[in-house]
Coordinates of C-alpha atoms in Angstrom, one line a residue:
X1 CA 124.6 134.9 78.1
X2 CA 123.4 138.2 78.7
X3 CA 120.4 137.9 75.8
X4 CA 119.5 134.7 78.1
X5 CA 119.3 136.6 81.1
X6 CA 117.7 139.7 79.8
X7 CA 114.7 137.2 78.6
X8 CA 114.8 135.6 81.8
X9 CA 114.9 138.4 83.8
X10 CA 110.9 139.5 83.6
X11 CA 110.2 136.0 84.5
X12 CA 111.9 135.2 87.5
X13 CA 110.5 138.5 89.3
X14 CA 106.6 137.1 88.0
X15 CA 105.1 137.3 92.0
X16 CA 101.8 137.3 91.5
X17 CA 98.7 136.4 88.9
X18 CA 98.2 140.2 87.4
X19 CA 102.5 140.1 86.2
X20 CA 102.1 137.2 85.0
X21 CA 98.6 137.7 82.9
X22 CA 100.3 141.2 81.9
X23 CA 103.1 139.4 80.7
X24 CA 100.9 137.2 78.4
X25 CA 99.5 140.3 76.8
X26 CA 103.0 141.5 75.6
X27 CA 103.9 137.8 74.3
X28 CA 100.2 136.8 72.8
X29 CA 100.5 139.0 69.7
X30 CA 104.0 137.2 68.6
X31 CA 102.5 134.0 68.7
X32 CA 101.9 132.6 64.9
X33 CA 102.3 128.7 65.6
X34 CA 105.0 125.7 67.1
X35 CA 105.0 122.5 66.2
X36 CA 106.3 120.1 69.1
X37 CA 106.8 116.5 69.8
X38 CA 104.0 115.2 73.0
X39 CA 104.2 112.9 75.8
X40 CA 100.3 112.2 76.8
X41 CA 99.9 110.6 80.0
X42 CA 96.3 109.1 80.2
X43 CA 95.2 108.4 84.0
X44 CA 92.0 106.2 84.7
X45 CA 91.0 107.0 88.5
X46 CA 88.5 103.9 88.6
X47 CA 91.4 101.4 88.1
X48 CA 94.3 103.7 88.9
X49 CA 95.7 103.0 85.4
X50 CA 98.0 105.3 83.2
X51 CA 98.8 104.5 79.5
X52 CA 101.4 106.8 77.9
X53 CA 101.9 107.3 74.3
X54 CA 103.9 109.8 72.0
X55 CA 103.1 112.1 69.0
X56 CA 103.3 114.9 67.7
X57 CA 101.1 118.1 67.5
X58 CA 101.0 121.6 65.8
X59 CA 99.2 124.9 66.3
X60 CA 99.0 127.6 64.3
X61 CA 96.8 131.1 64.1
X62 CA 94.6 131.0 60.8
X63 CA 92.6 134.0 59.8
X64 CA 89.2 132.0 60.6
X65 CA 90.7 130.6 63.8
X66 CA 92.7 128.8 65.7
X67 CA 93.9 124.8 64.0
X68 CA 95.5 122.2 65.3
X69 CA 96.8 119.0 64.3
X70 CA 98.0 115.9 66.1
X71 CA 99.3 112.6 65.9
X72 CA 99.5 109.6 68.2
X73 CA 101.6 106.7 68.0
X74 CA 101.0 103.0 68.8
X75 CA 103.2 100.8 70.5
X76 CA 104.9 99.9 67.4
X77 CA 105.2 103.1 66.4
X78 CA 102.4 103.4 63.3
X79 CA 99.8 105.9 63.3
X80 CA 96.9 105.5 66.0
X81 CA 94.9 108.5 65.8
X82 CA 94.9 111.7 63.8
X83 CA 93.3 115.0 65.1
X84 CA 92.2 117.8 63.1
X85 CA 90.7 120.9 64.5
X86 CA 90.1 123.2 61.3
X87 CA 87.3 125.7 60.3
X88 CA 85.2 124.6 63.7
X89 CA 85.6 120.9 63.0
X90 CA 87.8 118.7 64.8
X91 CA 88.5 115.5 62.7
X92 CA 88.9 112.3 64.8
X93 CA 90.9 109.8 62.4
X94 CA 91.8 106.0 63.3
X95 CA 93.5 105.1 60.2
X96 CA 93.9 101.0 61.0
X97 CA 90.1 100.8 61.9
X98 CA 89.4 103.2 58.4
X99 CA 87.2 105.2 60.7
X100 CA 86.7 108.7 60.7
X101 CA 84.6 110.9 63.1
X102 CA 84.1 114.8 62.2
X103 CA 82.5 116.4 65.2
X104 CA 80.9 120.3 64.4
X105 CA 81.3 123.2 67.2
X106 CA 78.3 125.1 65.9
X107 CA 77.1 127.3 67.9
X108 CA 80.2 126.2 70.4
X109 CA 82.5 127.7 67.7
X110 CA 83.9 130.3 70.1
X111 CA 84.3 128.2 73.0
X112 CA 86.4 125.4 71.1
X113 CA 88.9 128.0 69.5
X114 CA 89.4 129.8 72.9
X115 CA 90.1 126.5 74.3
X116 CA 92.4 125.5 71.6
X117 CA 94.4 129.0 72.0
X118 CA 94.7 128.7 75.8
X119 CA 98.6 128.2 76.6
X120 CA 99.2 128.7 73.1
X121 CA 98.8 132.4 72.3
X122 CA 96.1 133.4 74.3
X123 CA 96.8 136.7 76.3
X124 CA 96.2 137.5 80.0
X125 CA 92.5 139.6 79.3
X126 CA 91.6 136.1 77.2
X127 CA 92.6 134.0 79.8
X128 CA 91.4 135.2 83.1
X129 CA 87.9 136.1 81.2
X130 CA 87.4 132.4 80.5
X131 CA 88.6 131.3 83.4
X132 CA 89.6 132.0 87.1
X133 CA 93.2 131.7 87.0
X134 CA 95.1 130.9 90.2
X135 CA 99.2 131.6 90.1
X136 CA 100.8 128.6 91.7
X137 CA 104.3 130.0 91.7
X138 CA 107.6 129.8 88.8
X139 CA 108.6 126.1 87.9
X140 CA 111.0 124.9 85.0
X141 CA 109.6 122.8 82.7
X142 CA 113.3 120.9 81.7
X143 CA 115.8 123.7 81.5
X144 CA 112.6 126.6 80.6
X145 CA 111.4 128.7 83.3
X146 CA 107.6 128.9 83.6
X147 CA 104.6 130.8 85.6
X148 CA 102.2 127.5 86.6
X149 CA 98.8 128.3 86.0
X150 CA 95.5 126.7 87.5
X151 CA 92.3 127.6 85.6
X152 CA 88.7 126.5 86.5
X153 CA 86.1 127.2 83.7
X154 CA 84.0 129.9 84.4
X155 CA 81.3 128.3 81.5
X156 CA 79.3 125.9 83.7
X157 CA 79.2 123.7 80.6
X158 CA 82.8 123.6 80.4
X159 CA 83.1 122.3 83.8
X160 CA 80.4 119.6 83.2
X161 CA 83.6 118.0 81.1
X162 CA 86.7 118.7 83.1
X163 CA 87.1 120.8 86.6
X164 CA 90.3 122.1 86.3
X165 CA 93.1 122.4 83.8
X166 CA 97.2 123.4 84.9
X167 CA 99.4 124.7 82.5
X168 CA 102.7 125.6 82.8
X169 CA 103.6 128.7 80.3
X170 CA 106.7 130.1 78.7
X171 CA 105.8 133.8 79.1
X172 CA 108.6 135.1 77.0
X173 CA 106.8 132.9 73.8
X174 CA 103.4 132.6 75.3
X175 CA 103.3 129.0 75.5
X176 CA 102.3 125.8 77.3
X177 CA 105.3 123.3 78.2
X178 CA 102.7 121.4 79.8
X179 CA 99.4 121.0 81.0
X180 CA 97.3 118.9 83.5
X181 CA 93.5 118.4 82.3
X182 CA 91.4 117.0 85.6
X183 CA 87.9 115.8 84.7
X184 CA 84.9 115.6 87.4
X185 CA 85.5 111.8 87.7
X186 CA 88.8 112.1 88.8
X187 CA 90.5 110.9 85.1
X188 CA 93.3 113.3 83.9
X189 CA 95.3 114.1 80.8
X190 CA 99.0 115.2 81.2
X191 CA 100.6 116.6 78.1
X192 CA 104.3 117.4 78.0
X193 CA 105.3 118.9 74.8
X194 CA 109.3 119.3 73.5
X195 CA 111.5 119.7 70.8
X196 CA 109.6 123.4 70.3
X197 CA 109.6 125.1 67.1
X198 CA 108.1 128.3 67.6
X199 CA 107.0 130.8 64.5
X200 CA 108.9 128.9 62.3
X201 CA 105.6 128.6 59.2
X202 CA 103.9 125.2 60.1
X203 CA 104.1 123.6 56.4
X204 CA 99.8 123.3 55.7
X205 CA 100.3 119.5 54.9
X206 CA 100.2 119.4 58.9
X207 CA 97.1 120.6 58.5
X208 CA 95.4 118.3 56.1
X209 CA 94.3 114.5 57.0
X210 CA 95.2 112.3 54.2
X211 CA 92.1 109.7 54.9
X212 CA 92.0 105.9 53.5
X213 CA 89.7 105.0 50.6
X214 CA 87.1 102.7 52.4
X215 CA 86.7 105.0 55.9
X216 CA 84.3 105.0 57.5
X217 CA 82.9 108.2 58.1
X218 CA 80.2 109.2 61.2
X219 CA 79.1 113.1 61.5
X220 CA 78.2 114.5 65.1

């Protein structure tokens, strides 16, 4: 009880956005990787439609970069899509169409792997120099208390595909319990992640798409 409330006690008295990006900066270096199940929550504004699914992702620090892997579920529960991000690539897998698309960052490289580390190890001077980062006050994300973050993209490109993102971050382990992206057109993602393992050595088969003989494979 009173390791809980030692860790808790920094949180709770987060006021305002500098504590809380000051925060990140003591946590950031600790992060390694987690590995979580997802809830994603995809909301169509045109038709005011949402169709949930469930997965599971990973993140880890390499030495080249941030990866991450995830996987999303169908309705009866096989394999729908596998993502890869890995070595500036992110791997878009449909395994019952055998289709495969491998888009490259190039010169984006930087901008993909800060995105990718924002909410999951990226510290305060990372965060508010990518974005401008509004504190919206301490929430619990299920029994976790958390400072909820709203960033706009300072990268006018960036905002070109989604205006806003919200993230709700664990400051003791500098990471996202969930997060809210908001495109231009009014369409939003909501990602809740749970079941948390946090620097606990990601095995590297998470990281490694096992792809079908017979895939098709398109390059972009």
């Amino acid at each position: 009880m009173a390791a809980a409330m030692m860790l808790a006690g920094p949180i709770v008295r987060a006021q305002d956005v500098a504590s809380v990006l000051k925060q990140m900066d003591a946590s950031a270096p600790k992060f390694q990787d987690i590995e979580a199940k997802i809830t994603v929550d995809n909301y169509t504004a045109v038709v005011q439609e949402h169709e949930t699914q469930t997965g599971t992702t990973a993140f880890r620090r390499a030495s080249h970069g941030m990866e991450m892997a995830m996987q999303l579920l169908a309705a009866n529960g096989q394999v729908a899509t596998e993502l890869l991000y890995k070595n500036g690539e992110l791997d878009y897998y449909q395994p019952t169409l055998k289709q495969e698309t491998i888009f490259a960052s190039g010169s984006n490289r930087q901008e993909w792997d800060s995105l990718l580390a924002t909410g999951f190890g990226a510290s305060g001077n990372e965060l508010s120099a990518a974005w401008t980062v509004t504190f919206q006050g301490m929430e619990k994300v299920g029994d976790v208390p958390t400072a909820k973050l709203d960033l706009v993209p300072k990268d006018a490109k960036v905002r070109e595909n989604f205006s806003h993102l919200t993230i709700w971050v664990d400051l003791t382990r500098d990471i996202t319990l969930k997060q809210v992206m908001v495109q231009p057109s009014g369409d939003s993602r909501t990602v809740v992640y749970s079941d948390i393992k946090y620097n606990t050595r990601v095995p590297d088969k998470m990281f490694t798409l096992k792809v079908a003989s017979g895939t098709q494979v398109q390059r972009r």
